[in-house]
JSON list of C-alpha atoms (C1' of nucleotides) in Angstrom, two decimals:
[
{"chain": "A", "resi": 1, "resn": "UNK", "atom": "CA", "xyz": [71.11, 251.70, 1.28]},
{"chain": "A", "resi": 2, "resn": "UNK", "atom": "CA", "xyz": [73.89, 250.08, 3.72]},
{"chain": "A", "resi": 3, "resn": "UNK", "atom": "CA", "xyz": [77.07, 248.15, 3.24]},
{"chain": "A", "resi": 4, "resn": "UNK", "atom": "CA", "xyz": [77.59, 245.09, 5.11]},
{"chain": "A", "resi": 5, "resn": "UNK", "atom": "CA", "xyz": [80.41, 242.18, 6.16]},
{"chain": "A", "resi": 6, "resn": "UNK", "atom": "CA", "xyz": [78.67, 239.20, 6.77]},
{"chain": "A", "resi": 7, "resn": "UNK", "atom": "CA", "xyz": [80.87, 236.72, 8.20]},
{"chain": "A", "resi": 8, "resn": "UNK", "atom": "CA", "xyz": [80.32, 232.81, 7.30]},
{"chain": "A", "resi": 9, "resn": "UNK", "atom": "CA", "xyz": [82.55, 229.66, 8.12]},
{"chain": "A", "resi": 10, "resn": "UNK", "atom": "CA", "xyz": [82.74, 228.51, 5.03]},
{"chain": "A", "resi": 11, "resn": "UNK", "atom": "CA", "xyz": [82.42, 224.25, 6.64]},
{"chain": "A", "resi": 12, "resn": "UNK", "atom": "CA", "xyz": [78.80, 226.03, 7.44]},
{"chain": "A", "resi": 13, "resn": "UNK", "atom": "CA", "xyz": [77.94, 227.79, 4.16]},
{"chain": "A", "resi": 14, "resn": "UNK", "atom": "CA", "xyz": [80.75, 228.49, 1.88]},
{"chain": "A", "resi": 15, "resn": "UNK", "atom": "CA", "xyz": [80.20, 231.14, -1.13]},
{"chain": "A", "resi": 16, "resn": "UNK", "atom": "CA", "xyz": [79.96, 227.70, -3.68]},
{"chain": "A", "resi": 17, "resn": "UNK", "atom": "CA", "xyz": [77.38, 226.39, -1.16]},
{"chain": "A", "resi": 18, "resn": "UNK", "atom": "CA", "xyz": [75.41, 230.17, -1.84]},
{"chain": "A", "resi": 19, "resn": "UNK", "atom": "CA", "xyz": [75.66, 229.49, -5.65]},
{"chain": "A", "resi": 20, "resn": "UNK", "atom": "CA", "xyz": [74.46, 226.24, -5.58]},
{"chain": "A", "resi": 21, "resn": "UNK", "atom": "CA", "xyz": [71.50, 226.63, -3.58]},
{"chain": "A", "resi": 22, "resn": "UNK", "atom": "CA", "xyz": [67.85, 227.51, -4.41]},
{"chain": "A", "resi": 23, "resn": "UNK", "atom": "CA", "xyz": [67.57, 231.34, -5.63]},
{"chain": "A", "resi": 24, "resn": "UNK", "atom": "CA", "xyz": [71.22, 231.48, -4.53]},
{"chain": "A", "resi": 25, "resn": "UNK", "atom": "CA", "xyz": [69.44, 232.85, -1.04]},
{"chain": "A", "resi": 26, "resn": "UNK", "atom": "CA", "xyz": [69.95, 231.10, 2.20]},
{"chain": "A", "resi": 27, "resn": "UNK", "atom": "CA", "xyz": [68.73, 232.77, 5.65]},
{"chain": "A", "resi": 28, "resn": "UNK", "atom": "CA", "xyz": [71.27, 233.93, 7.69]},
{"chain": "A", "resi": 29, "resn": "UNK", "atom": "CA", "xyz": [70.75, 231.71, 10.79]},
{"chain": "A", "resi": 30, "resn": "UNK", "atom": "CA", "xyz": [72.26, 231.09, 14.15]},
{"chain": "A", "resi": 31, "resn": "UNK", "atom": "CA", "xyz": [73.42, 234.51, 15.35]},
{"chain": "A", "resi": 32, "resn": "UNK", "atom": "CA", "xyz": [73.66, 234.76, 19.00]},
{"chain": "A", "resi": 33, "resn": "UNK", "atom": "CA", "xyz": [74.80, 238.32, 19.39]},
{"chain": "A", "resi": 34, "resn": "UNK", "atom": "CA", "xyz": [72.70, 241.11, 20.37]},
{"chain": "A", "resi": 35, "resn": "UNK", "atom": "CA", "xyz": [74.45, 243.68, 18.41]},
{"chain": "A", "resi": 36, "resn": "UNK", "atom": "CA", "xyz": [74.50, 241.22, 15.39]},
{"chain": "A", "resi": 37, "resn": "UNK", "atom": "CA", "xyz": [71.15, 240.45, 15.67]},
{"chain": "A", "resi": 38, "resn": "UNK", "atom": "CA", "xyz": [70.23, 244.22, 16.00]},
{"chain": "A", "resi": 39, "resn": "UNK", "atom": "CA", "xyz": [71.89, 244.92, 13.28]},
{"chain": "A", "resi": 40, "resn": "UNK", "atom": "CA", "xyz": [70.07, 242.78, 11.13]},
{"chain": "A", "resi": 41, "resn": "UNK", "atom": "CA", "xyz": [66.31, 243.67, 13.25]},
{"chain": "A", "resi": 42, "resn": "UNK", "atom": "CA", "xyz": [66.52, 247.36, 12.89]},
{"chain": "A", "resi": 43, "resn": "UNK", "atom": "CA", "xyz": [69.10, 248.39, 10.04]},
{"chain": "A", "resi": 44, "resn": "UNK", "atom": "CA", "xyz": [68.82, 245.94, 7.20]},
{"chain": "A", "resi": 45, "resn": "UNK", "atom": "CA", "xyz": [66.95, 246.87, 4.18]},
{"chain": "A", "resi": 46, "resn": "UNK", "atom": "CA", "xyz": [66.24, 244.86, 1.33]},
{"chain": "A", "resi": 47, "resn": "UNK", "atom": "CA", "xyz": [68.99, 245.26, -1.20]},
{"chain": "A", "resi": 48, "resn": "UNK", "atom": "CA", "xyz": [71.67, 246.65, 1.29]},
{"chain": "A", "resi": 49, "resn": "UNK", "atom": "CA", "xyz": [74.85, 245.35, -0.06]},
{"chain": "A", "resi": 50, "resn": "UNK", "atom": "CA", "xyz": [77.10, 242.61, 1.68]},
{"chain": "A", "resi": 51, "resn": "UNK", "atom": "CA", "xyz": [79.89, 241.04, 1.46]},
{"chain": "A", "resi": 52, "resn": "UNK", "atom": "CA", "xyz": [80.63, 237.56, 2.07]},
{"chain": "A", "resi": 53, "resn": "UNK", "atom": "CA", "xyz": [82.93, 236.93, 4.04]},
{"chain": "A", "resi": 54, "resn": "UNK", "atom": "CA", "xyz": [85.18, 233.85, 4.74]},
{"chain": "A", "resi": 55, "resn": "UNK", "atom": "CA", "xyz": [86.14, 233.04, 8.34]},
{"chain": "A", "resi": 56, "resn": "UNK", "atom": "CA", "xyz": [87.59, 230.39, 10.57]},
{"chain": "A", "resi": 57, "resn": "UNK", "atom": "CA", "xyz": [89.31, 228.81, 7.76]},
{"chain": "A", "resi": 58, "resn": "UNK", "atom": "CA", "xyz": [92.47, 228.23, 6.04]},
{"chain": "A", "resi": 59, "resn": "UNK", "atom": "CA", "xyz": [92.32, 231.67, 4.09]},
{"chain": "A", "resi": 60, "resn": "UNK", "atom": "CA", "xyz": [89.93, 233.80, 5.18]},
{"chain": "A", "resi": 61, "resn": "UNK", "atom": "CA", "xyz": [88.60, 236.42, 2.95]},
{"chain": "A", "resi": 62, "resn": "UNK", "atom": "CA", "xyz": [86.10, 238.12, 1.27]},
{"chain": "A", "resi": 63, "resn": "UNK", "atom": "CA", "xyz": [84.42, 235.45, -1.11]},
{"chain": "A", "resi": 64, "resn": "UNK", "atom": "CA", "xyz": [81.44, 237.21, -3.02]},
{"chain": "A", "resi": 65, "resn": "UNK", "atom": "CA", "xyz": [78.89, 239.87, -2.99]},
{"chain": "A", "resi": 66, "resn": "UNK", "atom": "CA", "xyz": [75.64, 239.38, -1.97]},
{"chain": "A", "resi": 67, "resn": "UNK", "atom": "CA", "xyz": [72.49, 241.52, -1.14]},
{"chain": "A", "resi": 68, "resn": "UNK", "atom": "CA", "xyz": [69.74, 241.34, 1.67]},
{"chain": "A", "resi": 69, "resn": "UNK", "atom": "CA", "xyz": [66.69, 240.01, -0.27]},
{"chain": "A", "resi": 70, "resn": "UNK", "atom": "CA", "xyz": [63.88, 239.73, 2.93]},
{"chain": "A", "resi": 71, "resn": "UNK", "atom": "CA", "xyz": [63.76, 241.70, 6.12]},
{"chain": "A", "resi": 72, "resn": "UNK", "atom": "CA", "xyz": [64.65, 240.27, 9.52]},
{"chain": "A", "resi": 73, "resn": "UNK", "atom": "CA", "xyz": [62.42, 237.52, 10.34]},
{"chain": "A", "resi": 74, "resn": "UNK", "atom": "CA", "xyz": [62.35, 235.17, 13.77]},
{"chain": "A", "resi": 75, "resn": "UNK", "atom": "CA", "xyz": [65.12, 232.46, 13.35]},
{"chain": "A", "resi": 76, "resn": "UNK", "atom": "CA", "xyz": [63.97, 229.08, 12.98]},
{"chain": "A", "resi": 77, "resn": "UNK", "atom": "CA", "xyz": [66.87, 226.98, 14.30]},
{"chain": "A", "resi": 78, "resn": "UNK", "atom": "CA", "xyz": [65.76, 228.62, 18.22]},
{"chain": "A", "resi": 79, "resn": "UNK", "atom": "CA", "xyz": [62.49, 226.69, 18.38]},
{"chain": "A", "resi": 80, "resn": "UNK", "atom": "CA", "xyz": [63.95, 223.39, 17.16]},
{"chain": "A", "resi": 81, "resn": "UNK", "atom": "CA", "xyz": [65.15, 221.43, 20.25]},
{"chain": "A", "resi": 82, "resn": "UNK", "atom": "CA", "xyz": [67.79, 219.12, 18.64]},
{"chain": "A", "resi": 83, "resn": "UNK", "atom": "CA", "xyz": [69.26, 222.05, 16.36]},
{"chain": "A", "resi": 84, "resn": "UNK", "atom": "CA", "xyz": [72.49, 223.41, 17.88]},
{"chain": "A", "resi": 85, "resn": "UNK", "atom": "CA", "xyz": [71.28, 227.02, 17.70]},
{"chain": "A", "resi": 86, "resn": "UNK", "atom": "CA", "xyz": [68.55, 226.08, 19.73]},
{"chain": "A", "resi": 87, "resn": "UNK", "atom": "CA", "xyz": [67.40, 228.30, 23.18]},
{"chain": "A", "resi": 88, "resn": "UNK", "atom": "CA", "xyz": [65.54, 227.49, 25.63]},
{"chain": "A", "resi": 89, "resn": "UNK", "atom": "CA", "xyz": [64.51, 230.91, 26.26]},
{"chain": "A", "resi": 90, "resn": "UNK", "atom": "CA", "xyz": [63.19, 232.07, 23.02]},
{"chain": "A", "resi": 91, "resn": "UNK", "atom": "CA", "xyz": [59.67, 231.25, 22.50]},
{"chain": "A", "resi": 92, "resn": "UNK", "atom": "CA", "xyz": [57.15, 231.54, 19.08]},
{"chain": "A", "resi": 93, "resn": "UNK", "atom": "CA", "xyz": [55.15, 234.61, 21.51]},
{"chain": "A", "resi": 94, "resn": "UNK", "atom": "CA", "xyz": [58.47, 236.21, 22.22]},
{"chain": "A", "resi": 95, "resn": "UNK", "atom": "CA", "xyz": [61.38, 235.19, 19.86]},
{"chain": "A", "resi": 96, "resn": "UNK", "atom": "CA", "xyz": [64.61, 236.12, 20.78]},
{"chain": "A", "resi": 97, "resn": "UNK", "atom": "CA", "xyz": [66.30, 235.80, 17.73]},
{"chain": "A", "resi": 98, "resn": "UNK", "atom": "CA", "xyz": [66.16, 236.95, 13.82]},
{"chain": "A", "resi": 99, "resn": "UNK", "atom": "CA", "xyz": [67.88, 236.57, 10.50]},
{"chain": "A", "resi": 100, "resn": "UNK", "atom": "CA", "xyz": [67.75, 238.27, 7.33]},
{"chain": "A", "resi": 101, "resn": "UNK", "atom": "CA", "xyz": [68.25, 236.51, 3.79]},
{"chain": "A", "resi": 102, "resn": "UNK", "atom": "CA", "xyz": [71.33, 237.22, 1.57]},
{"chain": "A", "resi": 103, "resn": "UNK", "atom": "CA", "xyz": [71.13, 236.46, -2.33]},
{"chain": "A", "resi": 104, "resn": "UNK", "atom": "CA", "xyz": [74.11, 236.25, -4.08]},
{"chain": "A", "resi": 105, "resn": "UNK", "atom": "CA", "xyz": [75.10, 238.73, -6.10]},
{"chain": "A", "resi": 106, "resn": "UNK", "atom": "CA", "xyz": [78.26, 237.23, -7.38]},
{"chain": "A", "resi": 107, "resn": "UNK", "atom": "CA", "xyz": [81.07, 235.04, -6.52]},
{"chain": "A", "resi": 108, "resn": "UNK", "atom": "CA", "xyz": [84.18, 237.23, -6.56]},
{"chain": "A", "resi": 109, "resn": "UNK", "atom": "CA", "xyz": [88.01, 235.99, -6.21]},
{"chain": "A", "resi": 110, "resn": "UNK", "atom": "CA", "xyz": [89.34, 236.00, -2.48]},
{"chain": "A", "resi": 111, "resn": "UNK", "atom": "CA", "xyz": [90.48, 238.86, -0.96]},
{"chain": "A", "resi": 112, "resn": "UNK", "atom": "CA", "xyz": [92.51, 237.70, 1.65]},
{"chain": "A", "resi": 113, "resn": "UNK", "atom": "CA", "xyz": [92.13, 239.01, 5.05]},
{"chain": "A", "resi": 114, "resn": "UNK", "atom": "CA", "xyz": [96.28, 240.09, 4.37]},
{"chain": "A", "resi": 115, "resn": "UNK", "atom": "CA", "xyz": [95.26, 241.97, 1.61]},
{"chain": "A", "resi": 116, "resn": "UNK", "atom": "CA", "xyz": [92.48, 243.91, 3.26]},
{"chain": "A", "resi": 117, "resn": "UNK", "atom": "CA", "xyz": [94.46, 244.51, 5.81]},
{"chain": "A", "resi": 118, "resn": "UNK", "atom": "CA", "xyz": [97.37, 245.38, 3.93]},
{"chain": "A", "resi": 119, "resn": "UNK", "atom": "CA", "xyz": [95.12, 248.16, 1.85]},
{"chain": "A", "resi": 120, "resn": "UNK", "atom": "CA", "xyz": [95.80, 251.71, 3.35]},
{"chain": "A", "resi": 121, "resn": "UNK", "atom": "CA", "xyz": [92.45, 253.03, 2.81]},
{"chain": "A", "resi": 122, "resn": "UNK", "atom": "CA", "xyz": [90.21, 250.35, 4.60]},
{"chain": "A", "resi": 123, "resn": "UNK", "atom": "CA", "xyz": [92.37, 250.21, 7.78]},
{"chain": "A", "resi": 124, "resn": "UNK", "atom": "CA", "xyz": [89.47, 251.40, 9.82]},
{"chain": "A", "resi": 125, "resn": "UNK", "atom": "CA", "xyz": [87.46, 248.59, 8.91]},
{"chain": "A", "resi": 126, "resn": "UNK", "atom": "CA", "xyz": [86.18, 246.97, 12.23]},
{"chain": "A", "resi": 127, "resn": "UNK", "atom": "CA", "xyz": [87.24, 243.41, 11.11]},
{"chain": "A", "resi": 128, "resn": "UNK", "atom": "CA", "xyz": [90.91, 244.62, 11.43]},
{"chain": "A", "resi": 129, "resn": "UNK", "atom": "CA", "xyz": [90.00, 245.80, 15.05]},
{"chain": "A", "resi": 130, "resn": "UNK", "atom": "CA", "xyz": [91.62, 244.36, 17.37]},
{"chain": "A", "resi": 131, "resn": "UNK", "atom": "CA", "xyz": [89.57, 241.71, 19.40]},
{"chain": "A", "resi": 132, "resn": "UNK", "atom": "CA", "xyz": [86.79, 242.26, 16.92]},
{"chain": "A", "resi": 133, "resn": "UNK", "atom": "CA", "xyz": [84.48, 238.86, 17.23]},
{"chain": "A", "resi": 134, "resn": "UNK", "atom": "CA", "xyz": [80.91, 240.71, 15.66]},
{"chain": "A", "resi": 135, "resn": "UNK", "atom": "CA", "xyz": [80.29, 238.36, 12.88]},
{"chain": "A", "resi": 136, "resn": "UNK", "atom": "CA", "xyz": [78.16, 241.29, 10.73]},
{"chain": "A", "resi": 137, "resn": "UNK", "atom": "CA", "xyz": [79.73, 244.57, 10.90]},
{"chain": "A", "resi": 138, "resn": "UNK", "atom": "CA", "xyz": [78.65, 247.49, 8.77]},
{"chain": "A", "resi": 139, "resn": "UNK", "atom": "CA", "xyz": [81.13, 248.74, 6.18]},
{"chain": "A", "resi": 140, "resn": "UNK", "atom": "CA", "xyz": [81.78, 252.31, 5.08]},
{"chain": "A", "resi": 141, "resn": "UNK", "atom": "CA", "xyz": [80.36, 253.11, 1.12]},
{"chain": "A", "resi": 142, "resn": "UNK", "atom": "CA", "xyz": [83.72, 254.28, 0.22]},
{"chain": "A", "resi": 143, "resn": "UNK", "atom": "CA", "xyz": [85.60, 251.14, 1.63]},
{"chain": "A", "resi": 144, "resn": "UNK", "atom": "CA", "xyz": [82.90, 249.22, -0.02]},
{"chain": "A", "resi": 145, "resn": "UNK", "atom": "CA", "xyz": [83.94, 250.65, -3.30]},
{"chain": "A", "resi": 146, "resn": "UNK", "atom": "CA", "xyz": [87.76, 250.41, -2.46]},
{"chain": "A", "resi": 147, "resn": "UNK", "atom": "CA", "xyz": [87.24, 246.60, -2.59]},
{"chain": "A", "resi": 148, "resn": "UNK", "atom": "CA", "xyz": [84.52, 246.37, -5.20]},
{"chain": "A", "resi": 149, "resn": "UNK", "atom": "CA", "xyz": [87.44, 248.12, -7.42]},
{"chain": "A", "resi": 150, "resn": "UNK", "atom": "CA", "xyz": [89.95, 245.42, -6.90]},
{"chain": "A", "resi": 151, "resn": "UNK", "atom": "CA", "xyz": [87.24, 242.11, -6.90]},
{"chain": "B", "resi": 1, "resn": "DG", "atom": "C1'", "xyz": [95.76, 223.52, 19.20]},
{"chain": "B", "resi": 2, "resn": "DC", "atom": "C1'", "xyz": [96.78, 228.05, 21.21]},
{"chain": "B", "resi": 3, "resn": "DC", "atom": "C1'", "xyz": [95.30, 232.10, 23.11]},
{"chain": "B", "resi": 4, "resn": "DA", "atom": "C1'", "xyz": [93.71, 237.03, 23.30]},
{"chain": "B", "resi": 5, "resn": "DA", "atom": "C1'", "xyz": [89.63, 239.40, 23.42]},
{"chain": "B", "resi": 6, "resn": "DC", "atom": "C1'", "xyz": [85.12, 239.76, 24.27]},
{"chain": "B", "resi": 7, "resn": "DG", "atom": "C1'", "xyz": [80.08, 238.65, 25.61]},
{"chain": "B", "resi": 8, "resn": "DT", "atom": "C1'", "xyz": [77.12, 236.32, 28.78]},
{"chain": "B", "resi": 9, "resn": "DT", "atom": "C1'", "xyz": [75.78, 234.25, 33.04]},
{"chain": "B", "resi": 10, "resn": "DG", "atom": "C1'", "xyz": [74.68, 234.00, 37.69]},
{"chain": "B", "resi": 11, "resn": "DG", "atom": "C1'", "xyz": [75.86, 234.40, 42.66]},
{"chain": "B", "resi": 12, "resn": "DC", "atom": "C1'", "xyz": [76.05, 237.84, 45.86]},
{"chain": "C", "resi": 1, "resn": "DG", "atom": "C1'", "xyz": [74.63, 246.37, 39.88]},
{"chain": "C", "resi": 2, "resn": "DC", "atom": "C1'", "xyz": [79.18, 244.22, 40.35]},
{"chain": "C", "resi": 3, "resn": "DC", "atom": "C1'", "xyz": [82.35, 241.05, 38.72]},
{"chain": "C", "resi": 4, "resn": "DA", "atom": "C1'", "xyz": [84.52, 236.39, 38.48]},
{"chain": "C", "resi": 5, "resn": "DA", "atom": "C1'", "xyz": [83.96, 232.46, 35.85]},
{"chain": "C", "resi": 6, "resn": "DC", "atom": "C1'", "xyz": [82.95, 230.57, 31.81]},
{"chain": "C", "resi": 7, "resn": "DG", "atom": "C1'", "xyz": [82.12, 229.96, 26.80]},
{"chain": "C", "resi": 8, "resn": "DT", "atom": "C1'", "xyz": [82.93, 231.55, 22.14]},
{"chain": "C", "resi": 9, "resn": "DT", "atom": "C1'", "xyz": [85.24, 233.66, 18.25]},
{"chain": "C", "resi": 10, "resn": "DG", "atom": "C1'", "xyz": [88.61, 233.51, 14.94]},
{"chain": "C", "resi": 11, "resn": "DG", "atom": "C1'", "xyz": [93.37, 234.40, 13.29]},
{"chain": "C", "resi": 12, "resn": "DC", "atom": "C1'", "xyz": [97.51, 232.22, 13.49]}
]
DNA sequence: GCCAACGTTGGC
DNA sequence: GCCAACGTTGGC
């Protein structure tokens, strides 16, 4: 079992969007990062933990837990032409691209990004990094429970 | 809107 | 295989 960050922009799919929607699963489309997308290919197990993260946003944060509910799978949104997450490249034969699904677990308060960072004990996280862009990062089980204590 | 940091692309 | 140019991310 593995702990993830999962970063969303919250004008794409906020954690109220998550609750709201079908199951309360959505697929985790439109990553365009090799070591993102590797991540979620070769690593991810159903019921890995994650947490849902806000980004690009007025106060970004972590929003809610979740869990991976189906393995990595091709990502739709490459094979559809007028979709922005489209590429040219990727093919049905020889996709380029996969996602996972996240369920939620449960909507939490938000952590702020200053409060994370703030925290002595998960100041090796990689979102604190400097210059760190990967949108899904794996977490540490012990920082994982450091913020699962104070959600 | 700014800008630092980083990944990708493509000419050579 | 190098590396400059370019595009993107994401906090502020």
């Amino acid at each position: 079992m593995r702990y993830w960050l999962m970063k969303s922009e919250p004008s794409d799919v906020s954690i109220d969007d998550l609750v709201s929607m079908p199951d309360q699963s959505v697929a985790w489309y439109g990553i365009r990062n090799y070591q993102a997308r590797n991540f979620m290919r070769d690593q991810m197990q159903v019921g890995d933990k994650v947490l849902f993260y806000h980004s690009s946003c007025a106060e970004p944060g972590i929003a809610g837990l979740a869990e991976v509910s189906r393995l990595a799978y091709p990502d739709e949104t490459q094979f559809d032409t007028g979709n922005k997450y489209f590429d040219p490249k990727a093919t049905r034969e020889t996709p380029r691209w996969m996602n996972v699904d996240v369920r939620l677990v449960r909507k939490t308060r938000l952590m702020p990004l200053r409060e994370i960072r703030a925290t002595p004990k998960l100041a090796n996280m990689r979102i604190l990094q400097k210059g760190n862009r990967l949108s899904i990062t794996p977490v540490d089980p012990r920082e994982y429970a450091t913020i699962l204590s104070v959600l």
